[in-house]
PDB file of C-alpha atoms in Angstrom:
ATOM      1  CA  LEU A1043     -14.186 183.359 103.715  1.00  0.00           C
ATOM      2  CA  ASP A1044     -16.573 181.570 106.057  1.00  0.00           C
ATOM      3  CA  CYS A1045     -18.627 184.304 107.688  1.00  0.00           C
ATOM      4  CA  LEU A1046     -19.462 188.007 107.357  1.00  0.00           C
ATOM      5  CA  ARG A1047     -21.636 190.033 109.739  1.00  0.00           C
ATOM      6  CA  LEU A1048     -22.394 193.749 109.712  1.00  0.00           C
ATOM      7  CA  ARG A1049     -21.807 195.587 112.943  1.00  0.00           C
ATOM      8  CA  ARG A1050     -24.826 197.484 114.213  1.00  0.00           C
ATOM      9  CA  GLY A1051     -24.397 201.232 114.228  1.00  0.00           C
ATOM     10  CA  GLY A1052     -23.926 202.882 117.587  1.00  0.00           C
ATOM     11  CA  GLY A1053     -25.629 206.161 116.707  1.00  0.00           C
ATOM     12  CA  GLY A1054     -29.137 204.832 116.222  1.00  0.00           C
ATOM     13  CA  ARG A1055     -31.962 204.580 118.700  1.00  0.00           C
ATOM     14  CA  ARG A1056     -31.370 201.866 121.276  1.00  0.00           C
ATOM     15  CA  ARG A1057     -34.101 199.458 122.226  1.00  0.00           C
ATOM     16  CA  PRO A1058     -35.249 199.496 125.865  1.00  0.00           C
ATOM     17  CA  GLY A1059     -32.828 197.518 128.019  1.00  0.00           C
ATOM     18  CA  MET A1060     -30.202 197.332 125.306  1.00  0.00           C
ATOM     19  CA  GLU A1061     -27.704 199.237 127.436  1.00  0.00           C
ATOM     20  CA  ALA A1062     -27.392 196.200 129.696  1.00  0.00           C
ATOM     21  CA  SER A1063     -27.261 193.647 126.914  1.00  0.00           C
ATOM     22  CA  ILE A1064     -24.248 191.774 125.611  1.00  0.00           C
ATOM     23  CA  THR A1065     -24.527 193.537 122.268  1.00  0.00           C
ATOM     24  CA  ALA A1066     -24.323 197.043 123.707  1.00  0.00           C
ATOM     25  CA  MET A1067     -20.519 197.077 123.846  1.00  0.00           C
ATOM     26  CA  PRO A1068     -18.308 196.857 120.727  1.00  0.00           C
ATOM     27  CA  LYS A1069     -17.370 193.201 121.115  1.00  0.00           C
ATOM     28  CA  VAL A1070     -17.103 190.290 118.710  1.00  0.00           C
ATOM     29  CA  LEU A1071     -17.613 186.596 119.480  1.00  0.00           C
ATOM     30  CA  THR A1072     -16.030 183.958 117.231  1.00  0.00           C
ATOM     31  CA  THR A1073     -15.959 180.173 117.121  1.00  0.00           C
ATOM     32  CA  ALA A1074     -12.952 178.111 116.121  1.00  0.00           C
ATOM     33  CA  PHE A1075     -11.768 174.686 115.029  1.00  0.00           C
ATOM     34  CA  ASP A1076      -9.871 174.295 118.315  1.00  0.00           C
ATOM     35  CA  GLY A1077     -13.161 174.280 120.256  1.00  0.00           C
ATOM     36  CA  ALA A1078     -12.759 177.780 121.689  1.00  0.00           C
ATOM     37  CA  VAL A1079     -15.286 180.614 121.729  1.00  0.00           C
ATOM     38  CA  ARG A1080     -13.298 183.842 121.795  1.00  0.00           C
ATOM     39  CA  LEU A1081     -14.278 187.368 122.767  1.00  0.00           C
ATOM     40  CA  TRP A1082     -12.632 190.270 120.931  1.00  0.00           C
ATOM     41  CA  ASP A1083     -12.481 194.011 121.248  1.00  0.00           C
ATOM     42  CA  ALA A1084     -14.090 195.211 118.017  1.00  0.00           C
ATOM     43  CA  GLU A1085     -12.256 198.530 118.050  1.00  0.00           C
ATOM     44  CA  ALA A1086      -8.705 197.371 118.840  1.00  0.00           C
ATOM     45  CA  GLY A1087      -8.946 193.859 117.369  1.00  0.00           C
ATOM     46  CA  GLU A1088      -7.469 192.375 120.536  1.00  0.00           C
ATOM     47  CA  GLU A1089      -8.536 189.076 122.072  1.00  0.00           C
ATOM     48  CA  LEU A1090     -10.161 189.584 125.470  1.00  0.00           C
ATOM     49  CA  GLY A1091     -10.257 185.926 126.388  1.00  0.00           C
ATOM     50  CA  ARG A1092     -12.036 182.646 125.853  1.00  0.00           C
ATOM     51  CA  LEU A1093     -15.407 181.667 127.230  1.00  0.00           C
ATOM     52  CA  GLY A1094     -14.939 179.093 129.991  1.00  0.00           C
ATOM     53  CA  GLU A1095     -11.250 179.859 130.364  1.00  0.00           C
ATOM     54  CA  GLY A1096     -10.027 178.592 133.712  1.00  0.00           C
ATOM     55  CA  LEU A1097     -12.451 175.683 133.957  1.00  0.00           C
ATOM     56  CA  ASP A1098     -11.088 172.302 135.015  1.00  0.00           C
ATOM     57  CA  GLU A1099     -12.363 170.849 131.743  1.00  0.00           C
ATOM     58  CA  ALA A1100     -13.047 172.551 128.427  1.00  0.00           C
ATOM     59  CA  ALA A1101     -16.714 173.039 127.546  1.00  0.00           C
ATOM     60  CA  HIS A1102     -16.314 171.898 123.931  1.00  0.00           C
ATOM     61  CA  HIS A1103     -14.028 168.979 123.039  1.00  0.00           C
ATOM     62  CA  THR A1104     -14.223 169.494 119.289  1.00  0.00           C
ATOM     63  CA  HIS A1105     -14.609 172.331 116.788  1.00  0.00           C
ATOM     64  CA  VAL A1106     -17.443 174.815 117.371  1.00  0.00           C
ATOM     65  CA  ASN A1107     -19.476 175.648 114.278  1.00  0.00           C
ATOM     66  CA  ALA A1108     -22.303 177.896 115.407  1.00  0.00           C
ATOM     67  CA  LEU A1109     -23.237 180.733 117.750  1.00  0.00           C
ATOM     68  CA  ALA A1110     -26.528 182.350 118.730  1.00  0.00           C
ATOM     69  CA  ILE A1111     -27.023 185.365 121.005  1.00  0.00           C
ATOM     70  CA  ASP A1112     -30.134 185.844 123.120  1.00  0.00           C
ATOM     71  CA  THR A1113     -30.048 189.489 124.196  1.00  0.00           C
ATOM     72  CA  ASP A1114     -33.343 189.263 126.108  1.00  0.00           C
ATOM     73  CA  HIS A1115     -32.164 186.497 128.445  1.00  0.00           C
ATOM     74  CA  HIS A1116     -28.475 187.580 128.390  1.00  0.00           C
ATOM     75  CA  ARG A1117     -27.211 184.288 127.037  1.00  0.00           C
ATOM     76  CA  VAL A1118     -24.960 182.968 124.308  1.00  0.00           C
ATOM     77  CA  TYR A1119     -25.342 179.478 122.814  1.00  0.00           C
ATOM     78  CA  SER A1120     -22.527 177.605 121.089  1.00  0.00           C
ATOM     79  CA  GLY A1121     -22.909 174.374 119.120  1.00  0.00           C
ATOM     80  CA  ASP A1122     -20.135 171.909 118.250  1.00  0.00           C
ATOM     81  CA  ALA A1123     -19.391 168.942 116.000  1.00  0.00           C
ATOM     82  CA  GLU A1124     -20.587 166.379 118.575  1.00  0.00           C
ATOM     83  CA  GLY A1125     -24.131 167.744 118.734  1.00  0.00           C
ATOM     84  CA  VAL A1126     -23.601 169.557 122.056  1.00  0.00           C
ATOM     85  CA  VAL A1127     -25.025 173.022 122.724  1.00  0.00           C
ATOM     86  CA  TRP A1128     -23.532 175.009 125.594  1.00  0.00           C
ATOM     87  CA  SER A1129     -25.464 177.800 127.305  1.00  0.00           C
ATOM     88  CA  TRP A1130     -23.392 180.762 128.574  1.00  0.00           C
ATOM     89  CA  ARG A1131     -24.957 183.329 130.890  1.00  0.00           C
ATOM     90  CA  TRP A1132     -23.729 186.922 130.735  1.00  0.00           C
ATOM     91  CA  GLU A1133     -23.388 188.659 134.096  1.00  0.00           C
ATOM     92  CA  SER A1134     -21.406 191.872 134.259  1.00  0.00           C
ATOM     93  CA  SER A1135     -18.524 191.713 136.739  1.00  0.00           C
ATOM     94  CA  GLY A1136     -17.118 195.101 135.866  1.00  0.00           C
ATOM     95  CA  GLU A1137     -14.135 193.591 134.075  1.00  0.00           C
ATOM     96  CA  ASP A1138     -15.950 193.661 130.724  1.00  0.00           C
ATOM     97  CA  GLY A1139     -14.217 190.512 129.495  1.00  0.00           C
ATOM     98  CA  ALA A1140     -14.689 186.821 128.774  1.00  0.00           C
ATOM     99  CA  SER A1141     -15.078 186.100 132.494  1.00  0.00           C
ATOM    100  CA  ASP A1142     -18.501 187.767 132.319  1.00  0.00           C
ATOM    101  CA  PHE A1143     -19.747 184.716 130.388  1.00  0.00           C
ATOM    102  CA  ARG A1144     -20.353 181.876 132.814  1.00  0.00           C
ATOM    103  CA  PRO A1145     -21.100 178.312 131.631  1.00  0.00           C
ATOM    104  CA  GLU A1146     -24.641 177.375 132.565  1.00  0.00           C
ATOM    105  CA  ARG A1147     -25.260 173.904 131.179  1.00  0.00           C
ATOM    106  CA  ALA A1148     -24.662 171.612 128.225  1.00  0.00           C
ATOM    107  CA  ILE A1149     -27.632 170.341 126.244  1.00  0.00           C
ATOM    108  CA  GLN A1150     -27.604 167.499 123.741  1.00  0.00           C
ATOM    109  CA  PRO A1151     -30.894 166.382 122.187  1.00  0.00           C
ATOM    110  CA  PRO A1152     -30.700 162.581 121.788  1.00  0.00           C
ATOM    111  CA  LYS A1153     -31.204 162.634 118.010  1.00  0.00           C
ATOM    112  CA  LEU A1154     -28.255 165.036 117.583  1.00  0.00           C
ATOM    113  CA  GLN A1155     -25.729 162.899 119.447  1.00  0.00           C
ATOM    114  CA  GLY A1156     -22.543 162.644 117.375  1.00  0.00           C
ATOM    115  CA  ARG A1157     -23.930 164.905 114.631  1.00  0.00           C
ATOM    116  CA  ALA A1158     -22.211 168.184 113.833  1.00  0.00           C
ATOM    117  CA  ILE A1159     -24.322 171.258 114.488  1.00  0.00           C
ATOM    118  CA  THR A1160     -24.023 173.629 111.544  1.00  0.00           C
ATOM    119  CA  SER A1161     -26.306 176.509 112.541  1.00  0.00           C
ATOM    120  CA  LEU A1162     -28.052 178.044 115.566  1.00  0.00           C
ATOM    121  CA  ALA A1163     -30.698 180.783 115.524  1.00  0.00           C
ATOM    122  CA  MET A1164     -32.845 182.319 118.266  1.00  0.00           C
ATOM    123  CA  ARG A1165     -36.554 182.568 117.628  1.00  0.00           C
ATOM    124  CA  PRO A1166     -37.494 186.250 117.193  1.00  0.00           C
ATOM    125  CA  LYS A1167     -39.733 188.099 119.582  1.00  0.00           C
ATOM    126  CA  LEU A1168     -43.332 188.003 118.400  1.00  0.00           C
ATOM    127  CA  ARG A1169     -45.685 190.958 118.437  1.00  0.00           C
ATOM    128  CA  VAL A1170     -49.219 189.625 118.639  1.00  0.00           C
ATOM    129  CA  THR A1171     -52.704 190.933 119.309  1.00  0.00           C
ATOM    130  CA  GLY A1172     -54.680 188.413 121.303  1.00  0.00           C
ATOM    131  CA  ALA A1173     -58.298 188.356 122.408  1.00  0.00           C
ATOM    132  CA  SER A1174     -57.214 187.778 125.992  1.00  0.00           C
ATOM    133  CA  ASN A1175     -55.292 191.041 125.868  1.00  0.00           C
ATOM    134  CA  LYS A1176     -58.382 193.038 124.804  1.00  0.00           C
ATOM    135  CA  GLY A1177     -56.895 193.893 121.447  1.00  0.00           C
ATOM    136  CA  SER A1178     -53.655 195.360 122.831  1.00  0.00           C
ATOM    137  CA  GLU A1179     -50.372 194.536 121.135  1.00  0.00           C
ATOM    138  CA  VAL A1180     -47.888 192.639 123.294  1.00  0.00           C
ATOM    139  CA  THR A1181     -44.388 191.308 122.740  1.00  0.00           C
ATOM    140  CA  ARG A1182     -43.837 187.662 123.629  1.00  0.00           C
ATOM    141  CA  ARG A1183     -40.329 186.453 124.218  1.00  0.00           C
ATOM    142  CA  ARG A1184     -39.424 182.827 123.834  1.00  0.00           C
ATOM    143  CA  ASN A1185     -36.224 181.119 124.840  1.00  0.00           C
ATOM    144  CA  GLN A1186     -36.359 178.815 121.813  1.00  0.00           C
ATOM    145  CA  LEU A1187     -33.408 177.823 119.659  1.00  0.00           C
ATOM    146  CA  LEU A1188     -33.407 176.609 116.057  1.00  0.00           C
ATOM    147  CA  ILE A1189     -30.776 173.878 115.676  1.00  0.00           C
ATOM    148  CA  TYR A1190     -29.577 172.581 112.296  1.00  0.00           C
ATOM    149  CA  SER A1191     -27.248 169.573 112.194  1.00  0.00           C
ATOM    150  CA  GLN A1192     -25.732 167.156 109.752  1.00  0.00           C
ATOM    151  CA  GLY A1193     -27.961 164.209 109.046  1.00  0.00           C
ATOM    152  CA  GLY A1194     -30.738 166.580 108.011  1.00  0.00           C
ATOM    153  CA  PHE A1195     -32.012 167.306 111.528  1.00  0.00           C
ATOM    154  CA  LEU A1196     -33.656 170.704 111.862  1.00  0.00           C
ATOM    155  CA  ILE A1197     -35.449 171.174 115.183  1.00  0.00           C
ATOM    156  CA  LEU A1198     -36.861 173.915 117.375  1.00  0.00           C
ATOM    157  CA  TYR A1199     -35.709 173.378 120.954  1.00  0.00           C
ATOM    158  CA  ASP A1200     -37.077 175.091 124.052  1.00  0.00           C
ATOM    159  CA  MET A1201     -34.080 175.995 126.204  1.00  0.00           C
ATOM    160  CA  SER A1202     -36.201 176.675 129.309  1.00  0.00           C
ATOM    161  CA  THR A1203     -37.963 173.315 129.451  1.00  0.00           C
ATOM    162  CA  ARG A1204     -35.192 171.460 127.560  1.00  0.00           C
ATOM    163  CA  THR A1205     -37.696 169.820 125.248  1.00  0.00           C
ATOM    164  CA  GLU A1206     -38.064 169.594 121.491  1.00  0.00           C
ATOM    165  CA  VAL A1207     -40.944 171.730 120.234  1.00  0.00           C
ATOM    166  CA  VAL A1208     -41.101 170.668 116.573  1.00  0.00           C
ATOM    167  CA  GLN A1209     -38.946 169.021 113.909  1.00  0.00           C
ATOM    168  CA  TYR A1210     -38.803 170.355 110.342  1.00  0.00           C
ATOM    169  CA  ARG A1211     -38.467 167.355 108.056  1.00  0.00           C
ATOM    170  CA  GLY A1212     -36.966 167.299 104.589  1.00  0.00           C
ATOM    171  CA  ALA A1213     -33.783 169.331 105.180  1.00  0.00           C
ATOM    172  CA  VAL A1214     -30.785 168.086 103.177  1.00  0.00           C
ATOM    173  CA  CYS A1215     -27.572 168.382 105.200  1.00  0.00           C
ATOM    174  CA  LYS A1216     -24.944 165.634 105.051  1.00  0.00           C
ATOM    175  CA  ASN A1217     -21.396 166.976 105.236  1.00  0.00           C
ATOM    176  CA  SER A1218     -21.514 170.748 104.723  1.00  0.00           C
ATOM    177  CA  ARG A1219     -21.882 173.619 107.163  1.00  0.00           C
ATOM    178  CA  LEU A1220     -25.306 174.938 106.161  1.00  0.00           C
ATOM    179  CA  PRO A1221     -27.446 177.819 107.480  1.00  0.00           C
ATOM    180  CA  ALA A1222     -30.957 177.977 108.915  1.00  0.00           C
ATOM    181  CA  THR A1223     -32.854 181.020 110.114  1.00  0.00           C
ATOM    182  CA  PHE A1224     -36.245 182.504 110.950  1.00  0.00           C
ATOM    183  CA  SER A1225     -38.205 185.118 109.096  1.00  0.00           C
ATOM    184  CA  PRO A1226     -38.187 188.396 111.067  1.00  0.00           C
ATOM    185  CA  ASP A1227     -41.720 187.767 112.324  1.00  0.00           C
ATOM    186  CA  GLY A1228     -40.837 184.228 113.461  1.00  0.00           C
ATOM    187  CA  ARG A1229     -43.522 182.579 111.323  1.00  0.00           C
ATOM    188  CA  LEU A1230     -41.257 180.825 108.825  1.00  0.00           C
ATOM    189  CA  VAL A1231     -38.094 178.721 109.012  1.00  0.00           C
ATOM    190  CA  LEU A1232     -35.696 178.877 106.066  1.00  0.00           C
ATOM    191  CA  ALA A1233     -32.793 176.441 105.595  1.00  0.00           C
ATOM    192  CA  GLY A1234     -30.210 175.797 102.915  1.00  0.00           C
ATOM    193  CA  GLY A1235     -29.764 172.358 101.371  1.00  0.00           C
ATOM    194  CA  GLU A1236     -26.621 170.531 100.376  1.00  0.00           C
ATOM    195  CA  ASP A1237     -28.225 169.757  97.013  1.00  0.00           C
ATOM    196  CA  GLY A1238     -28.640 173.484  96.281  1.00  0.00           C
ATOM    197  CA  SER A1239     -32.280 173.568  97.347  1.00  0.00           C
ATOM    198  CA  VAL A1240     -33.959 175.976  99.747  1.00  0.00           C
ATOM    199  CA  GLY A1241     -36.493 174.696 102.254  1.00  0.00           C
ATOM    200  CA  ILE A1242     -39.197 176.711 103.968  1.00  0.00           C
ATOM    201  CA  TRP A1243     -41.394 175.455 106.800  1.00  0.00           C
ATOM    202  CA  ASP A1244     -44.218 176.768 108.902  1.00  0.00           C
ATOM    203  CA  ALA A1245     -42.529 177.533 112.233  1.00  0.00           C
ATOM    204  CA  TRP A1246     -45.503 176.376 114.334  1.00  0.00           C
ATOM    205  CA  SER A1247     -46.684 173.212 112.582  1.00  0.00           C
ATOM    206  CA  GLY A1248     -43.429 172.105 110.930  1.00  0.00           C
ATOM    207  CA  ASP A1249     -45.197 171.707 107.569  1.00  0.00           C
ATOM    208  CA  SER A1250     -43.082 172.207 104.452  1.00  0.00           C
ATOM    209  CA  LEU A1251     -44.329 175.078 102.274  1.00  0.00           C
ATOM    210  CA  HIS A1252     -44.227 175.527  98.513  1.00  0.00           C
ATOM    211  CA  HIS A1253     -42.669 178.855  97.572  1.00  0.00           C
ATOM    212  CA  VAL A1254     -41.033 180.764  94.732  1.00  0.00           C
ATOM    213  CA  PHE A1255     -37.599 179.378  95.599  1.00  0.00           C
ATOM    214  CA  SER A1256     -38.928 175.850  95.070  1.00  0.00           C
ATOM    215  CA  GLU A1257     -38.227 176.345  91.358  1.00  0.00           C
ATOM    216  CA  VAL A1258     -34.689 177.642  91.995  1.00  0.00           C
ATOM    217  CA  ARG A1259     -31.844 175.218  92.574  1.00  0.00           C
ATOM    218  CA  PHE A1260     -28.162 176.012  92.838  1.00  0.00           C
ATOM    219  CA  THR A1261     -25.572 173.492  91.682  1.00  0.00           C
ATOM    220  CA  GLY A1262     -23.726 173.781  95.005  1.00  0.00           C
ATOM    221  CA  PRO A1263     -24.725 173.850  98.691  1.00  0.00           C
ATOM    222  CA  ILE A1264     -26.478 176.918 100.082  1.00  0.00           C
ATOM    223  CA  MET A1265     -23.837 178.476 102.331  1.00  0.00           C
ATOM    224  CA  ASP A1266     -25.567 181.567 103.703  1.00  0.00           C
ATOM    225  CA  ILE A1267     -29.028 183.088 104.106  1.00  0.00           C
ATOM    226  CA  SER A1268     -29.787 186.644 105.167  1.00  0.00           C
ATOM    227  CA  TRP A1269     -33.320 187.883 105.767  1.00  0.00           C
ATOM    228  CA  ASN A1270     -33.664 191.640 105.993  1.00  0.00           C
ATOM    229  CA  PRO A1271     -35.226 192.510 109.378  1.00  0.00           C
ATOM    230  CA  ARG A1272     -37.075 195.551 108.005  1.00  0.00           C
ATOM    231  CA  GLN A1273     -37.597 194.975 104.282  1.00  0.00           C
ATOM    232  CA  HIS A1274     -39.481 192.000 102.847  1.00  0.00           C
ATOM    233  CA  CYS A1275     -36.518 190.440 101.067  1.00  0.00           C
ATOM    234  CA  VAL A1276     -34.106 187.555 101.579  1.00  0.00           C
ATOM    235  CA  ALA A1277     -30.661 186.882 100.066  1.00  0.00           C
ATOM    236  CA  LEU A1278     -29.134 183.474  99.311  1.00  0.00           C
ATOM    237  CA  ALA A1279     -25.547 182.552  98.454  1.00  0.00           C
ATOM    238  CA  ALA A1280     -24.201 179.169  97.331  1.00  0.00           C
ATOM    239  CA  CYS A1281     -20.759 177.578  97.319  1.00  0.00           C
ATOM    240  CA  GLY A1282     -18.373 178.492  94.514  1.00  0.00           C
ATOM    241  CA  GLY A1283     -16.964 181.687  93.024  1.00  0.00           C
ATOM    242  CA  ASN A1284     -19.273 181.697  89.979  1.00  0.00           C
ATOM    243  CA  PHE A1285     -22.535 181.676  91.910  1.00  0.00           C
ATOM    244  CA  PRO A1286     -24.412 184.979  92.155  1.00  0.00           C
ATOM    245  CA  VAL A1287     -26.227 186.151  95.236  1.00  0.00           C
ATOM    246  CA  LEU A1288     -29.922 185.574  94.693  1.00  0.00           C
ATOM    247  CA  VAL A1289     -32.260 188.132  96.261  1.00  0.00           C
ATOM    248  CA  GLY A1290     -36.002 187.507  96.520  1.00  0.00           C
ATOM    249  CA  TYR A1291     -38.473 190.183  97.569  1.00  0.00           C
ATOM    250  CA  ALA A1292     -42.213 190.456  98.120  1.00  0.00           C
ATOM    251  CA  ARG A1293     -44.633 192.607  96.204  1.00  0.00           C
ATOM    252  CA  LYS A1294     -45.697 195.547  98.293  1.00  0.00           C
ATOM    253  CA  ASN A1295     -49.393 194.695  98.533  1.00  0.00           C
ATOM    254  CA  THR A1296     -48.640 191.045  99.410  1.00  0.00           C
ATOM    255  CA  ALA A1297     -46.037 191.958 102.003  1.00  0.00           C
ATOM    256  CA  VAL A1298     -48.329 194.417 103.734  1.00  0.00           C
ATOM    257  CA  GLU A1299     -51.147 191.902 103.880  1.00  0.00           C
ATOM    258  CA  ASN A1300     -49.226 188.831 104.994  1.00  0.00           C
ATOM    259  CA  GLY A1301     -45.926 190.120 106.395  1.00  0.00           C
ATOM    260  CA  PRO A1302     -42.653 188.371 105.410  1.00  0.00           C
ATOM    261  CA  ALA A1303     -44.630 185.195 104.744  1.00  0.00           C
ATOM    262  CA  GLY A1304     -46.291 187.008 101.850  1.00  0.00           C
ATOM    263  CA  ALA A1305     -43.030 186.891  99.920  1.00  0.00           C
ATOM    264  CA  PHE A1306     -43.725 183.236  99.288  1.00  0.00           C
ATOM    265  CA  GLY A1307     -47.462 183.365  98.683  1.00  0.00           C
ATOM    266  CA  SER A1308     -48.263 181.061 101.580  1.00  0.00           C
ATOM    267  CA  GLN A1309     -51.557 181.227 103.394  1.00  0.00           C
ATOM    268  CA  GLN A1310     -50.713 181.459 107.085  1.00  0.00           C
ATOM    269  CA  PRO A1311     -53.206 181.239 109.962  1.00  0.00           C
ATOM    270  CA  GLU A1312     -53.595 184.271 112.195  1.00  0.00           C
ATOM    271  CA  ILE A1313     -50.431 184.779 114.241  1.00  0.00           C
ATOM    272  CA  ASP A1314     -52.283 185.409 117.519  1.00  0.00           C
ATOM    273  CA  GLU A1315     -54.295 182.195 117.160  1.00  0.00           C
ATOM    274  CA  LEU A1316     -51.189 180.095 116.526  1.00  0.00           C
ATOM    275  CA  ASP A1317     -49.263 181.856 119.247  1.00  0.00           C
ATOM    276  CA  LEU A1318     -51.934 181.162 121.845  1.00  0.00           C
ATOM    277  CA  GLN A1319     -52.127 177.514 120.795  1.00  0.00           C
ATOM    278  CA  GLU A1320     -48.384 177.099 121.225  1.00  0.00           C
ATOM    279  CA  GLU A1321     -48.497 178.855 124.600  1.00  0.00           C
ATOM    280  CA  LYS A1322     -50.948 176.216 125.809  1.00  0.00           C
ATOM    281  CA  VAL A1323     -48.663 173.406 124.605  1.00  0.00           C
ATOM    282  CA  ILE A1324     -45.634 174.929 126.334  1.00  0.00           C
ATOM    283  CA  GLU A1325     -47.566 175.472 129.569  1.00  0.00           C
ATOM    284  CA  ALA A1326     -48.757 171.854 129.515  1.00  0.00           C
ATOM    285  CA  ARG A1327     -45.195 170.608 129.039  1.00  0.00           C
ATOM    286  CA  GLU A1328     -43.947 172.785 131.881  1.00  0.00           C
ATOM    287  CA  LYS A1329     -46.657 171.394 134.192  1.00  0.00           C
ATOM    288  CA  ILE A1330     -45.663 167.832 133.268  1.00  0.00           C
ATOM    289  CA  ASP A1331     -41.998 168.623 133.963  1.00  0.00           C
ATOM    290  CA  ARG A1332     -42.861 170.153 137.340  1.00  0.00           C
ATOM    291  CA  SER A1333     -45.006 167.143 138.253  1.00  0.00           C
ATOM    292  CA  ARG A1334     -42.171 164.781 137.399  1.00  0.00           C
ATOM    293  CA  ARG A1335     -39.692 166.755 139.496  1.00  0.00           C
ATOM    294  CA  VAL A1336     -42.070 166.821 142.471  1.00  0.00           C
ATOM    295  CA  LYS A1337     -42.703 163.076 142.144  1.00  0.00           C
ATOM    296  CA  LEU A1338     -38.968 162.329 142.093  1.00  0.00           C
ATOM    297  CA  LYS A1339     -38.373 164.472 145.187  1.00  0.00           C
ATOM    298  CA  LEU A1340     -41.209 162.724 147.046  1.00  0.00           C
ATOM    299  CA  GLU A1341     -39.790 159.314 146.173  1.00  0.00           C
ATOM    300  CA  GLU A1342     -36.336 160.356 147.362  1.00  0.00           C
ATOM    301  CA  PHE A1343     -37.824 161.733 150.596  1.00  0.00           C
ATOM    302  CA  LYS A1344     -39.745 158.504 151.239  1.00  0.00           C
ATOM    303  CA  LYS A1345     -36.591 156.426 150.710  1.00  0.00           C
ATOM    304  CA  MET A1346     -34.582 158.613 153.084  1.00  0.00           C
ATOM    305  CA  ARG A1347     -37.322 158.550 155.686  1.00  0.00           C
ATOM    306  CA  GLY A1348     -37.731 154.795 155.412  1.00  0.00           C
ATOM    307  CA  GLY A1349     -34.009 154.234 155.794  1.00  0.00           C
ATOM    308  CA  ALA A1350     -33.810 156.518 158.833  1.00  0.00           C
ATOM    309  CA  GLY A1351     -36.763 154.757 160.482  1.00  0.00           C
ATOM    310  CA  SER A1352     -35.297 151.262 160.080  1.00  0.00           C
ATOM    311  CA  GLY A1353     -31.913 152.421 161.310  1.00  0.00           C
ATOM    312  CA  GLY A1354     -33.397 154.030 164.435  1.00  0.00           C
ATOM    313  CA  GLY A1355     -35.326 150.860 165.335  1.00  0.00           C
ATOM    314  CA  THR A1356     -32.195 148.709 165.089  1.00  0.00           C
ATOM    315  CA  SER A1357     -30.139 150.960 167.338  1.00  0.00           C
ATOM    316  CA  VAL A1358     -32.862 150.991 170.036  1.00  0.00           C
ATOM    317  CA  ALA A1359     -33.108 147.177 169.999  1.00  0.00           C
ATOM    318  CA  GLU A1360     -29.375 146.820 170.380  1.00  0.00           C
ATOM    319  CA  GLY A1361     -29.349 149.312 173.272  1.00  0.00           C
TER     320      GLY A1361
END
């Protein structure tokens, strides 16, 4: 058994905008060794099609190991064994099938070229209280993807600007398909190691943190991690039938004071301060990208104009 996921109940309270999201309907997305991403009817168990079916060339040319769903931006991301991440945009056509997922673009960070991606995770929405907002609580959405690959590369990648935000160093991943995820508040990154270790990093700075799991080491690779979105506890499972599921939880007073980060006794800076700092970095990178694009367009325009001018002068002389 490679993967288990609980289906969300349909009778609970829906979040605003969820009715139009790709998770609103009872559908299942799966990856496969043949490079296909399939869409299934969760009720009937029937295959509804493959993402990218009908394209002149297949999106993935090797087995696909990981999926991540971004319900806010209506996108699905799939990662394969060559280090390629495909972005699929969901646009309802009324058919309610695989054709609703349209390929947007392929992204391959240079350091991941030829390295199998083992896990993808979207950065959670952050609820922060900033001084600029006069003390009001706001939700900030980020189109940022956590990518874990063989070779021990664990990076946070901004899918909007197509730039690497931070790399988390020290992850141990050589040949296995290992997991990586965020804490529910987005402040911590947790990843399984092939040596049975568990790594935790500060999501903003990339610094490795000492935690209670530092003293725990399985004898096999960590194969799955599940962080409860509402309770301050996390479950770990390692390879092999004799390994128990290890569950760690925070003390109530610590959890209330520090959030999910309190489960590991780490002293985190204020979330609004860090969030605002990162916003400035992202804005600066976006400005640089825009400046580069404008410069390239100006250079192309000058070349075209120069060529047209020389051509017009020659034709007049010959006339």
